Amino acid sequence: MRKKLLVSALLLTGCDAAANTYEEALVAYSQNRVAEAETVFRRITADPAAKPNDKARAWRELARIAWLIDGNAPAALDAIDKADATGEGACDNGRLRARILQEGDGDARLVRDAEALAGRCPDAVHAGGIRLDAVQAALDIVASDPASRSAALAEAKRLLADMNPDVRDRLEGSAAALELALVEGDAASAVRAWKEYFWLTDADVPQGLGRAYPSASSLFEAGMAPPAAPEARLVLLDLLVRAGFAQAAERFAAVTGVSSSRAAHPLWRKVSGYFAARRELEATILASNRRVARGGSAANLKEAAGKANAKLMLAAALQGDPQQALRQAYGLYGQIGETDGHASIHYGHIVQDERRTVEQYGHRAEVGFIALDNMVSNGFNSWLWDGTAAAGGWASAGPVIVQVRPEYTSGPLSAWSLFNGGRERRRLVERQKERARSDIAAARTKDVTYLPGLGDRLRIQVAQQVGDRAKTKAGNGADLRRAFLDEYWRGSFQQSILAHEGRHALDQKLVTGLMRLNDSNLEYRAKLSELALADYPRLALLSINDSTIGSGNAHGKANEKVLRAYVEWMRTNSGRISGFDPTLPLLVQIDRLTDEQIRAVARSYDPIAK
């Protein structure tokens, strides 16, 4: 299983003892020691000597726990009120408040208060995030309250038009634009948003949907024409469901009233059965996750998924093997089992499905490659981490490599801001001195630990490397931004999917016996492949230097083992490191290695490279 850090990642420090500080509490939370983290956050809020910003951060985390884990919106909003009372964190407070209102029963309140919340946030991107939640709240009203539909639709359009471009260009922004166009009946805008969501240029449908629907534009035009034939609307609904746009499809069905005119139609039974089965499964998973986060037992997720699959089979009148039938009819694919010790379902919609060749050190495998989007669920940890990180993919029998696409789209956009001198670069540069000092202090007590300042420097270095190559590829007069995003995506895909998951696929044959059960060894081998074979090995270092170090899970053990290998190499080869400072801990200087040194160290430890 591949963990993918997101641009909003909490910057945590490794910790294998009881949490005492805010940073250690964040680590405890990320490792599902929720009660322990909660105790530390409450202690900070009650400490008269705590700084206002620390109190605001602690109140925010308590709000997150109250909402995400306990489902207690009043308690969560009360905690955010107390965070606001510190006078700190207006942007972060506003974003969490908007999210809770939109996901709860506060749509009307959020639409009313959106501009005030955004206006208190000086950061245009964070303010855009608040407006984006308000767009979703307005669309909730459009679909559920016909009397307020016109006013809510107008407000959704205004909010989306005023949104910061960096937010509008993200998947969430494109999805909101698609939903707005669908309920407004604007086919041209719907097609444009659909293509933007999937980053399509030469086609109008993702490769993985091409067998069922070779083209999408004509389906949007026919299904949204005034007046459209009910059958054309149903075909469009089926396309939306196959791509996983459950909310957009339900809103479109509600606004157009297609269910009342074609309730007995096979396509309506199929899509409405999907709506019901997905809601029930999501509710079961959420209840299970909340129990596990509070120390309880997980639900029988295989049984829950089996019930959902049976309903889908019945709704679409399918027969045969459910896995194959649902893959063909709904584009659904995933796995159920334990991920890092927690019962998990990883289940989403196929947008890419093809064969690839993986070759490493003379070992070769033909593998299936599947990219999933619009996940029904992406596992317990992804839910718990709440946007700070997520499962990015896995390798399974076949062999098949699976990528969770949404976890790979925010990285290129964030890196573009770093390369282009945007707010993200300014933020990282401003905090570098403080984080560098913290890194040095942490590394003096442990040879290997998570170093946030090192992570910031690696991100800037990678962005510069990608930007330099994108300039060369784009040439004069070309769209540098598009070239940068394409190159970052390619490099990330090569490093984390072809190298990492590809190694897992190869190791299904290369590693036998009891060692097949050693997940940390399998992750260690895959990470060595990333470092040795990636075009941008600093991308691999960036993912290895993370909060799992010290957690005891497979990724944490592997990350620690890899970094210990580099520390040992640096200890015996310090004279070969440009700019090496003998007064500083070794690990904080790992970013001074050249790309070829990073690759060479990984090869020297890899048993199949030898």
mmCIF file of C-alpha atoms in Angstrom, residues 34 56 66 111 127 141 163 236 283 359-360 367 370 391 407 414 416 437 448 455 475 509-511 554 602:
data_model
loop_
_atom_site.group_PDB
_atom_site.id
_atom_site.type_symbol
_atom_site.label_atom_id
_atom_site.label_comp_id
_atom_site.label_asym_id
_atom_site.label_seq_id
_atom_site.Cartn_x
_atom_site.Cartn_y
_atom_site.Cartn_z
ATOM 1 C CA VAL A 34 -6.839 9.680 19.416
ATOM 2 C CA ALA A 56 -6.101 28.127 18.457
ATOM 3 C CA ALA A 66 -15.591 16.286 17.689
ATOM 4 C CA VAL A 111 -24.338 30.348 2.357
ATOM 5 C CA ALA A 127 -10.678 32.024 1.423
ATOM 6 C CA ILE A 141 -30.203 23.746 -1.402
ATOM 7 C CA MET A 163 -13.057 31.848 -6.340
ATOM 8 C CA LEU A 236 -25.966 10.921 -18.905
ATOM 9 C CA ALA A 283 -22.739 5.011 6.500
ATOM 10 C CA GLU A 359 11.316 -3.814 -15.588
ATOM 11 C CA GLN A 360 13.833 -3.406 -12.774
ATOM 12 C CA VAL A 367 1.104 -5.853 -15.119
ATOM 13 C CA ILE A 370 -5.824 0.700 -12.882
ATOM 14 C CA ALA A 391 -3.437 5.870 0.574
ATOM 15 C CA GLU A 407 -4.004 11.827 -4.245
ATOM 16 C CA SER A 414 1.407 22.884 -5.010
ATOM 17 C CA TRP A 416 3.855 24.851 -9.391
ATOM 18 C CA ARG A 437 16.499 24.687 14.139
ATOM 19 C CA VAL A 448 16.523 8.975 12.325
ATOM 20 C CA GLY A 455 10.777 18.127 3.856
ATOM 21 C CA GLY A 475 10.170 25.703 -25.383
ATOM 22 C CA LYS A 509 7.547 -13.716 -7.636
ATOM 23 C CA LEU A 510 10.941 -12.729 -6.217
ATOM 24 C CA VAL A 511 10.022 -12.907 -2.524
ATOM 25 C CA ALA A 554 5.144 -1.338 7.829
ATOM 26 C CA ALA A 602 19.779 2.791 -2.802
#
